[in-house]
Coordinates of C-alpha atoms in Angstrom, one line a residue:
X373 CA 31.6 358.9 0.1
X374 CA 33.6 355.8 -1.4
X375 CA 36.7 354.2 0.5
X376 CA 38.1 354.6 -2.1
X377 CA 37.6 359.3 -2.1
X378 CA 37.8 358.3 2.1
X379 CA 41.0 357.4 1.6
X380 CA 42.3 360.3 -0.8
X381 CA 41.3 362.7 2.2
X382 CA 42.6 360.8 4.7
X383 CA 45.7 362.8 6.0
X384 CA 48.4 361.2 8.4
X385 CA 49.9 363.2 11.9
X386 CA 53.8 363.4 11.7
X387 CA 55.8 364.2 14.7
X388 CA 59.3 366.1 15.0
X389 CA 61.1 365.8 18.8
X390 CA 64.1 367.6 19.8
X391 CA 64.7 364.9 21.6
X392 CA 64.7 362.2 18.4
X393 CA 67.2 364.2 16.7
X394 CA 64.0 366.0 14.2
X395 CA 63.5 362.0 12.9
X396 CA 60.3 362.7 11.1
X397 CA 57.9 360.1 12.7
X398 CA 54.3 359.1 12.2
X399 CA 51.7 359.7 15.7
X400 CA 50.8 356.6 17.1
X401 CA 46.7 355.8 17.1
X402 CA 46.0 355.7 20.5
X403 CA 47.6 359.1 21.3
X404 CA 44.4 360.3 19.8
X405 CA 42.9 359.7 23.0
X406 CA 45.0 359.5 25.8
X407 CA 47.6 362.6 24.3
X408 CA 50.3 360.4 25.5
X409 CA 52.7 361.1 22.5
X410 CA 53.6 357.7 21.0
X411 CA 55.5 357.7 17.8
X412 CA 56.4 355.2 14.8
X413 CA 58.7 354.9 12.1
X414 CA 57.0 355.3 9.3
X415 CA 56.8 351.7 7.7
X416 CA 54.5 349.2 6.2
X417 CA 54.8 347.4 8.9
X418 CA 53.1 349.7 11.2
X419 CA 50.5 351.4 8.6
X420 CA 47.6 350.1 10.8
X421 CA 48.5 351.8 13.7
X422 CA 49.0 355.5 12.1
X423 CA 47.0 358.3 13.4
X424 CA 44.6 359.4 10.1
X425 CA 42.8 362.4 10.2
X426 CA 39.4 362.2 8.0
X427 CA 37.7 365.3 6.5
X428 CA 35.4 367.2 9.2
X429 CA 36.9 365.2 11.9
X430 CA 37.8 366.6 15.7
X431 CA 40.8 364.0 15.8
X432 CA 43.1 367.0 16.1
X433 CA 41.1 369.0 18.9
X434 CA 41.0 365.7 21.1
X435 CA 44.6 364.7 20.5
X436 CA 46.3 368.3 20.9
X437 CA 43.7 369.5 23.7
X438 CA 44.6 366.3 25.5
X439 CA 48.8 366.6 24.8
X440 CA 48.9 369.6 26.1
X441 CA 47.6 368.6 29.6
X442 CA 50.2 365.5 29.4
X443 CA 53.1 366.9 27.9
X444 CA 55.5 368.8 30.4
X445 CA 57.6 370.4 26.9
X446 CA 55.1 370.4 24.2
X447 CA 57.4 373.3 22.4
X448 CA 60.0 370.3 22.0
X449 CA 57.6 369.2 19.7
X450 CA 56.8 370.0 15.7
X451 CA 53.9 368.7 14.2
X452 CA 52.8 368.1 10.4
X453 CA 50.1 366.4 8.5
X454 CA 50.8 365.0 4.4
X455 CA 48.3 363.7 2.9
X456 CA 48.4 359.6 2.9
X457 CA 48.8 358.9 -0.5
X458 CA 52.1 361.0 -0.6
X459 CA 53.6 359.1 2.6
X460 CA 56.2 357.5 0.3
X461 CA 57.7 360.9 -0.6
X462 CA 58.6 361.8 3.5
X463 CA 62.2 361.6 2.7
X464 CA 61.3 365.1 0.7
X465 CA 60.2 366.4 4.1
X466 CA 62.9 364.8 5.7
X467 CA 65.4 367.2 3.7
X468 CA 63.5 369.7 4.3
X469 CA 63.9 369.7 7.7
X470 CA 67.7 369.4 8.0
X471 CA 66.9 373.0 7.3
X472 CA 63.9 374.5 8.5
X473 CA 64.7 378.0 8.2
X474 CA 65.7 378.0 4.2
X475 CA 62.6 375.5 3.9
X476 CA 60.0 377.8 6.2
X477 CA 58.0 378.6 3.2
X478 CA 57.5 375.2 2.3
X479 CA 57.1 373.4 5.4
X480 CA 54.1 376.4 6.4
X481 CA 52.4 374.4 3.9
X482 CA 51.9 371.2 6.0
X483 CA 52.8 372.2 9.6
X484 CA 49.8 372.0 12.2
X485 CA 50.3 374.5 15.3
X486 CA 49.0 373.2 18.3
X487 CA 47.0 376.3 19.2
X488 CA 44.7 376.4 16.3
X489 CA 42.9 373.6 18.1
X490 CA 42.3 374.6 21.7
X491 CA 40.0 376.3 22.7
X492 CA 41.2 379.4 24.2
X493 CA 40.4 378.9 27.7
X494 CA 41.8 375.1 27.4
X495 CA 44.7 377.7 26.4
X496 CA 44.8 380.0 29.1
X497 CA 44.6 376.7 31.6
X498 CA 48.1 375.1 29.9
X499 CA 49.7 378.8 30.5
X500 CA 48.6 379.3 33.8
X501 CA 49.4 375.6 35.2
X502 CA 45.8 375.0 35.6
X503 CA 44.1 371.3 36.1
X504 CA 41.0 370.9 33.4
X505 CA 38.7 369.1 35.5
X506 CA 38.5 365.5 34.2
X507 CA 36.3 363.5 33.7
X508 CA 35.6 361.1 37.3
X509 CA 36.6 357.0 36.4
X510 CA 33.9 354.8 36.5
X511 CA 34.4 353.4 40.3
X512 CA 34.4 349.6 38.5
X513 CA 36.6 350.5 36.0
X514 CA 40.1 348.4 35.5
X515 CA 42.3 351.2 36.7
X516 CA 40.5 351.1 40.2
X517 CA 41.5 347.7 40.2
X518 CA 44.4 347.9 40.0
X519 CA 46.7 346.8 43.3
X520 CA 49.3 350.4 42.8
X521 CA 50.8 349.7 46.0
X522 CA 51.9 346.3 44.7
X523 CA 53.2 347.8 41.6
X524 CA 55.0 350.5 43.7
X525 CA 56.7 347.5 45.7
X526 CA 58.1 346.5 41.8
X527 CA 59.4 350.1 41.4
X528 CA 56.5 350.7 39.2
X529 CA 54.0 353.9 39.1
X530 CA 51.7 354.7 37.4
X531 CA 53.0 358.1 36.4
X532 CA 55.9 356.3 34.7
X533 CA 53.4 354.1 33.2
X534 CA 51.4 357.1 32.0
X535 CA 54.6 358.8 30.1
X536 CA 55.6 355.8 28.5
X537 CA 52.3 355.0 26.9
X538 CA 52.2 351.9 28.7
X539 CA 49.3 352.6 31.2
X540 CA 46.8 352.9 27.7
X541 CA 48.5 349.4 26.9
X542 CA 47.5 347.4 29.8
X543 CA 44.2 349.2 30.9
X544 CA 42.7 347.8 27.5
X545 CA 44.1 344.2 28.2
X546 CA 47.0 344.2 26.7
X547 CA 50.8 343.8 28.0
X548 CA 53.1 346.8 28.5
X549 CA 55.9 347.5 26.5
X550 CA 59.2 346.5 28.9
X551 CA 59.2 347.8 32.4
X552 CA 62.2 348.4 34.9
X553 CA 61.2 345.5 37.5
X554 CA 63.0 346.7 40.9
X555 CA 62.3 344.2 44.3
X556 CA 63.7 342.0 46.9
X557 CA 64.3 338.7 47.5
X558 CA 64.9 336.8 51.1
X559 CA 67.0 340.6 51.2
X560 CA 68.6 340.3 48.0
X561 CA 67.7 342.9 45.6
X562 CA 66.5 341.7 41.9
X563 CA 66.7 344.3 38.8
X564 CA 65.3 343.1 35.6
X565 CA 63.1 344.0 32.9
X566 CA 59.6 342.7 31.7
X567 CA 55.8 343.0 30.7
X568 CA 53.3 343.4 32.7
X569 CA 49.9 342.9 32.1
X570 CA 46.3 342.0 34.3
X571 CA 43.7 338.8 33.9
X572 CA 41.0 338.5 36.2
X573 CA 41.1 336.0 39.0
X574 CA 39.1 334.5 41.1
X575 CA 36.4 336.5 43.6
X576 CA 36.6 339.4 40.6
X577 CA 39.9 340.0 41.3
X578 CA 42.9 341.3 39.2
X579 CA 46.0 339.2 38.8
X580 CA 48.8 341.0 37.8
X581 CA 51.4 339.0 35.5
X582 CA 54.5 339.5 34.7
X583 CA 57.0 338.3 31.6
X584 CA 60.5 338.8 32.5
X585 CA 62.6 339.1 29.8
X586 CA 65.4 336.0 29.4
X587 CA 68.7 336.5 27.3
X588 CA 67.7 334.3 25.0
X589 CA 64.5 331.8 23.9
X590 CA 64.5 328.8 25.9
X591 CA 63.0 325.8 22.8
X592 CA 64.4 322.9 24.5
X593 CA 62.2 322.1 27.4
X594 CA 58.3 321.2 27.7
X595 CA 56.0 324.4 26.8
X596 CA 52.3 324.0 28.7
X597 CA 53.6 320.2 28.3
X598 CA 54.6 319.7 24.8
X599 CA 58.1 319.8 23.6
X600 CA 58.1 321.6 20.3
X601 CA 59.4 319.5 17.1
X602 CA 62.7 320.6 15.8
X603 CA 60.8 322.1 12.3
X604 CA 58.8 324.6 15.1
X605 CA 62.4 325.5 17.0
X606 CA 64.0 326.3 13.5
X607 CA 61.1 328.4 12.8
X608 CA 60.7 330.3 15.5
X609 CA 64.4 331.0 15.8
X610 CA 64.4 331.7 11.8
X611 CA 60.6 334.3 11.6
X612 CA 59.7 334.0 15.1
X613 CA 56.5 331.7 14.3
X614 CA 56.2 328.3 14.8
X615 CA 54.5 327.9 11.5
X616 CA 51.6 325.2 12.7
X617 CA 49.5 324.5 15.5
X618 CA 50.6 323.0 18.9
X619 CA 48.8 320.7 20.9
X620 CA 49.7 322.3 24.2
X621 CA 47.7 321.8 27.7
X622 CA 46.9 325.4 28.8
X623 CA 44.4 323.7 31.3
X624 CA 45.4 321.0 33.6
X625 CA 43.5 317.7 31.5
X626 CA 43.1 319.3 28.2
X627 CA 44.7 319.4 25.1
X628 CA 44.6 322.8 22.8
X629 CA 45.7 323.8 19.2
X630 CA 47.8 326.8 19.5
X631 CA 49.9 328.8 17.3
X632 CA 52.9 329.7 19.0
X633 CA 55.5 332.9 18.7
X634 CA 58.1 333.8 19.7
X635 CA 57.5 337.6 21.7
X636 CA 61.0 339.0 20.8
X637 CA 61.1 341.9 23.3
X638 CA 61.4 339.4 26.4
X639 CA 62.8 336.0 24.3
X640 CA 59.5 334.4 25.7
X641 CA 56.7 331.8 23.9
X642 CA 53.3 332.8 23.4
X643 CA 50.5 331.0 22.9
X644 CA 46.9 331.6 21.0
X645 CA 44.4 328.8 20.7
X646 CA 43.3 328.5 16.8
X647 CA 40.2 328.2 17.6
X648 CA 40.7 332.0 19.1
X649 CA 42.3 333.1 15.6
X650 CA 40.2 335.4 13.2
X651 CA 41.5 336.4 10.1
X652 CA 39.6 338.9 7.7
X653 CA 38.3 337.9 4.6
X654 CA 40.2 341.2 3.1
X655 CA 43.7 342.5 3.8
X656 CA 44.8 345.5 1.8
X657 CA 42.2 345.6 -1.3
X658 CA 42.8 341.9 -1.7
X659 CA 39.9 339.1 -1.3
X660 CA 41.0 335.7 0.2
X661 CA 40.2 332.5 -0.3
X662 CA 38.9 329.9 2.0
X663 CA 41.9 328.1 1.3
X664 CA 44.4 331.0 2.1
X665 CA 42.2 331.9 5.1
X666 CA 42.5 328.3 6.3
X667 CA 46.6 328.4 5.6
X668 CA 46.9 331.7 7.8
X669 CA 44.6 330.4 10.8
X670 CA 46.8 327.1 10.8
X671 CA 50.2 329.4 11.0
X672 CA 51.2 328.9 7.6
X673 CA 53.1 331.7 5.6
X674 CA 51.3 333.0 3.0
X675 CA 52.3 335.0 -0.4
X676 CA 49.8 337.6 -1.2
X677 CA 50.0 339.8 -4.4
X678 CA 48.7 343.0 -5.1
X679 CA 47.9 344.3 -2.0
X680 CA 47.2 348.3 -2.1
X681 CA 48.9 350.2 0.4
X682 CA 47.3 353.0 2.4
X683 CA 49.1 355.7 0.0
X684 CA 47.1 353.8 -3.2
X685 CA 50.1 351.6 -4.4
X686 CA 50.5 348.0 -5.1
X687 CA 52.7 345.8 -3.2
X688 CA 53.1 342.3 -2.8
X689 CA 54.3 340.9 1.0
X690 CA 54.2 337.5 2.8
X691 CA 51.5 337.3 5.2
X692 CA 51.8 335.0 8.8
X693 CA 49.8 335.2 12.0
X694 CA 52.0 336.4 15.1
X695 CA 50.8 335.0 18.3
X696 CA 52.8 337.3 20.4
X697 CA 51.1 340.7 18.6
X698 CA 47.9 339.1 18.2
X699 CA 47.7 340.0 14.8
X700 CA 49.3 339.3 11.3
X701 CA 52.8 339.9 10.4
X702 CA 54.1 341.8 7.0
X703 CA 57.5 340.7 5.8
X704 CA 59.1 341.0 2.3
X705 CA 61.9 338.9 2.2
X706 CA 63.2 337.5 -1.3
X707 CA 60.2 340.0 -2.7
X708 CA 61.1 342.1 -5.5
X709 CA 59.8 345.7 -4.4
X710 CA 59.9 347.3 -7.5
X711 CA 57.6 345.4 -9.1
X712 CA 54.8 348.0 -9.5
X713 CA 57.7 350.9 -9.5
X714 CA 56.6 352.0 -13.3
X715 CA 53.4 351.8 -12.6
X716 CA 53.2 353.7 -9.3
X717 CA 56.0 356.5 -10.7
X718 CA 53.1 357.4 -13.7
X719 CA 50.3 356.9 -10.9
X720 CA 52.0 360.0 -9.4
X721 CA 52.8 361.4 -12.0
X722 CA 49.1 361.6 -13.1
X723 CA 47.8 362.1 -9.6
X724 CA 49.7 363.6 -6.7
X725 CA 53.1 365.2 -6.4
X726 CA 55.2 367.8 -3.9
X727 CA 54.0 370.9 -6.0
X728 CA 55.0 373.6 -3.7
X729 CA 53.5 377.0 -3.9
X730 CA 57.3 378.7 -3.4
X731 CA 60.8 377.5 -4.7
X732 CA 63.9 377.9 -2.6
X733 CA 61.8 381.7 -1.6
X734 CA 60.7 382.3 -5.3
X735 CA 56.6 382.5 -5.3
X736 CA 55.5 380.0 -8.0
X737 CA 52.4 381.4 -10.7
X738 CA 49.5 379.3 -10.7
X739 CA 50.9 378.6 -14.5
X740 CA 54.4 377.4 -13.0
X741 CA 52.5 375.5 -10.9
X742 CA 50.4 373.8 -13.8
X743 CA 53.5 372.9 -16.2
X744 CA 55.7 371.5 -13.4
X745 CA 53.3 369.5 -11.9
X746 CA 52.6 368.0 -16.1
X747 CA 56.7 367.2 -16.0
X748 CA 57.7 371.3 -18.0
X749 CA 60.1 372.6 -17.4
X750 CA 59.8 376.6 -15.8
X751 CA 62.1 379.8 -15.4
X752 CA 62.4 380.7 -11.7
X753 CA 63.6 383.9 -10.7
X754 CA 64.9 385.1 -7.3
X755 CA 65.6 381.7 -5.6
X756 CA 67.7 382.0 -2.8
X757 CA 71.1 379.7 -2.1
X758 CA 72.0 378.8 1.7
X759 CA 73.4 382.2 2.5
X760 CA 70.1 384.5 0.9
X761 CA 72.1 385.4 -2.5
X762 CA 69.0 385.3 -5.1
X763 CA 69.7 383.3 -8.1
X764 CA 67.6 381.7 -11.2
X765 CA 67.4 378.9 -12.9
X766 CA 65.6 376.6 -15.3
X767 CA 63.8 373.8 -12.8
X768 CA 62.1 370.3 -14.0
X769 CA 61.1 367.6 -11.6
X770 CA 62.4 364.5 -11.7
X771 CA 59.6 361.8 -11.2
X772 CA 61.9 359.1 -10.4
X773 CA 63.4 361.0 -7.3
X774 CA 60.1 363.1 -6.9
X775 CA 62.2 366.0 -6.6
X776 CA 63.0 369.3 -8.7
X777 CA 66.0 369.2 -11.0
X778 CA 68.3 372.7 -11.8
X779 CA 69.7 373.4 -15.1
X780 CA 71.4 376.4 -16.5
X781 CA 70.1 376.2 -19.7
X782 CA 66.5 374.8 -20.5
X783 CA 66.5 371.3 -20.8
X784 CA 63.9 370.8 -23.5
X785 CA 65.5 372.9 -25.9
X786 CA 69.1 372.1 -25.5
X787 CA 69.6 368.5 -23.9
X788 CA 72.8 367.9 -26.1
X789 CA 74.4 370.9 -23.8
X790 CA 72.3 371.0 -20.3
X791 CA 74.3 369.8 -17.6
X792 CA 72.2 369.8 -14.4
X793 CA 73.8 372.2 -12.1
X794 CA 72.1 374.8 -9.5
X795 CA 71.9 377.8 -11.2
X796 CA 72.1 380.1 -14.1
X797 CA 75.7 380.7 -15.5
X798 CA 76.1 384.1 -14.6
X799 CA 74.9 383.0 -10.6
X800 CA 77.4 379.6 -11.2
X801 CA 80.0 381.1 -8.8
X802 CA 77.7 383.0 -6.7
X803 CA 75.6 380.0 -5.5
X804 CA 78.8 377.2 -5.1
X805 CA 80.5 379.4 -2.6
X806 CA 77.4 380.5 -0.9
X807 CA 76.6 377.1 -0.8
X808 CA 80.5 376.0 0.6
X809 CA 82.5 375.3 -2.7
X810 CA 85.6 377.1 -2.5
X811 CA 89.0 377.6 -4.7
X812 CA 91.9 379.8 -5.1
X813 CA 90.4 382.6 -5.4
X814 CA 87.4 381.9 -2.8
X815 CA 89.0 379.7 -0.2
X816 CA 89.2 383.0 2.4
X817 CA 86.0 384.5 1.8
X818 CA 84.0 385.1 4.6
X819 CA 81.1 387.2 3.4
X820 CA 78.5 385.9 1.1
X821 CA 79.1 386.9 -2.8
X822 CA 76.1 389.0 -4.5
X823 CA 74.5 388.1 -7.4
X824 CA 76.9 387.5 -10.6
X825 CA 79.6 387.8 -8.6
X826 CA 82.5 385.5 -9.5
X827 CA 84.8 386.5 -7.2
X828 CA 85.1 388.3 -3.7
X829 CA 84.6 392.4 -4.4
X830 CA 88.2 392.8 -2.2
X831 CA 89.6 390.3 -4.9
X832 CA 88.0 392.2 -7.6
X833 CA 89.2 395.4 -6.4
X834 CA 92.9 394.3 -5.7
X835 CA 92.9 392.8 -9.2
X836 CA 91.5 396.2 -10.6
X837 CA 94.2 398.5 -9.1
X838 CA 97.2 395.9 -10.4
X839 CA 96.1 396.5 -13.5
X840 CA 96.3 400.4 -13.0
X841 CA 100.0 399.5 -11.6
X842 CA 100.6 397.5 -14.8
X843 CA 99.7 400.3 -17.2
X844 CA 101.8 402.7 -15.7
X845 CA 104.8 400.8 -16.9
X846 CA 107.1 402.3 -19.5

């Protein structure tokens, strides 16, 4: 299989949470493993750390087996996987999900139930409160290491470590996300916040460090010696990079090229010797050149052009190394982002689009399907409006919002007089105050109108015996 048919089939894990007011997020990577649910907004900026799920994979059966035995409320959860080359339509989800219930039909279509991938006694254990055995820790391994009782003196633990996804974080080397910091001093009790993070000390042990955050970056005194030039301090305080390597003395008698960063969550400098620095020879499609490669490894900021996104569309982004991440940084400033819009609008056109199998509760033919998906327009009857009435109506989509478009009459015959609107003219008045419109003659109804109804049937009636009254005049 090509990368480029891997891709195509690569599908991405979104995430609903009560608790995130139903903010349609992507699943983090490493939840994968440790079923620790870690969430992103679903940017650019974080496309390397989505959770993809390839063809024939068990990604799902490891994550969800393992969320379940993590999670204390994994009902406060909804999942859903979308293929990644539609990720730039999630604001169609998005709707969708402001109401779920007039949506089920449609959202069936990409929700993924946790129970379809445990096995039924890892079932029976969640329901019944019972521990899975796990597997025994290597007696070597870091998290043996680690001094908990010192930790515990800080008002850490490693259960609130655990739930925060911060325990993966520093057991593979890397810092924590920021940490309540609780301790005493001579007495005096000390509350602050930081990262923490391990390096190995002498005698094999483990040092624990510790950033604490500062109010605001400190650029006028030595770092590791050197006091940074007043092109680095603009820098950092304008991108957060210094933009060029630092001679800095990161070991007492020697002097090291570093790029420096600024690490925004705790306002402190970081520091990566160049000679540390490896940047690929690819980034998003694109070959560099030595000279690019060179720029990027010396801090520089580069432009790069025609970068293909994980969903197949070109971009263009500036490209700088991040000391504090450890890895490069996307930005987009000054950029115009619809340069490739035409382009990528046909590519969709032509390839992939929201088809969906029902409209609004109307079943859709295989034909419907066909001639919407080629930009016809279709006849839908029995759609539903918010309070169940049925309704129909010609429907078109609308490339350029990737969404379906309602007219009364059909568009392609009789564009002088189509007026997009929601439904048919006899359901007009039916579906606006079903759907909250009101007027005169609507403003007190409280019961849904039926189908061609224009007004309420007490209305109707009332009007109907005043003209009996009427024709009984002399």
């Amino acid at each position: 299989m090509d990368e480029k048919q891997k891709k195509e089939e690569q599908k991405v894990l979104l995430v609903v949470a009560k608790t995130d007011n139903n903010q349609l997020k992507v699943v983090h990577k490493s939840s994968a493993k440790t079923g620790i649910m870690k969430s992103l907004l679903p940017s650019i900026e974080n496309l390397e750390d989505f959770m993809k799920i390839e063809k024939h994979s068990n990604m799902l059966e490891t994550f969800f087996t393992n969320f379940m035995h993590q999670c204390k409320n994994p009902t406060d959860f909804r999942f859903y996987h979308l293929p990644a080359a539609l990720l730039d339509k999630l604001d169609i989800l998005q709707d969708m999900l402001k109401s779920p219930e007039e949506n089920k039909d449609f959202l069936a279509q990409y929700e993924v139930k946790p129970e379809d991938y445990i096995k039924p006694e890892q079932q029976v254990e969640q329901k019944t409160g019972t521990e899975p055995e796990l597997p025994k820790e290597q007696p070597n391994s870091l998290e043996n290491r680690i001094d908990w009782e010192q930790l515990a003196r800080l008002g850490i633990n490693r259960e609130s470590l655990e739930q925060s996804g911060d325990l993966k974080a520093i057991l593979s080397g890397n810092k924590s996300g920021l940490v309540a910091i609780d301790t005493q001093v001579e007495g005096i009790p000390i509350s602050t916040q930081g990262r923490i993070y391990f390096q190995e000390g002498e005698n094999g042990k483990l040092d624990l460090k510790i950033d604490c955050c500062r109010r605001e970056p400190v650029l006028d005194l030595p770092f590791h010696g050197t006091l940074l030039s007043e092109e680095a301090q603009k820098n950092i305080l304008a991108n957060g990079n210094a933009g060029h390597p630092v001679n800095l003395s990161l070991k007492e008698g020697e002097t090291t090229a570093c790029l420096v960063s600024l690490d925004k969550l705790t306002n402190n400098l970081v520091a990566v010797p160049v000679n540390d620095i490896l940047i690929p020879h690819e980034i998003k499609g694109v070959t560099l050149t030595p000279e690019l490669q060179k720029q990027l490894t010396e801090g520089g900021k580069v432009l790069v052009e025609g970068m293909t996104s994980q969903w197949n569309t070109l971009f263009d982004g500036y490209i700088q190394y991040n000391a504090a991440k450890e890895k490069l940084d996307f930005t987009f400033d000054g950029l115009d982002r619809n340069r490739y819009k035409a382009q990528t609008q046909q590519q969709m056109a032509d390839q992939k689009i929201f088809i969906p199998k029902k409209l609004l509760g109307a079943e859709l033919t295989p034909e419907q399907q066909k001639k919407f998906r080629e930009g016809g327009t279709i006849y839908v009857q029995g759609m539903k409006d918010k309070q169940g009435q049925p309704f129909n109506a010609y429907v078109k989509m609308n490339f350029d919002k990737a969404k379906p478009e309602f007219f009364k009459w059909n568009p392609d015959k009789t564009r002088s007089a189509a007026k997009e609107v929601t439904p048919t003219a006899e359901h007009k008045t039916q579906v606006a105050v079903n759907n909250g419109a009101t007027d005169e003659t609507t403003k007190n109804v409280k019961e849904p109108l039926k189908a061609n109804a224009q007004q309420p049937v007490q209305t109707q009636a009332a009007k109907g015996e005043k003209k009996k009254v009427k024709s009984r005049k002399i």
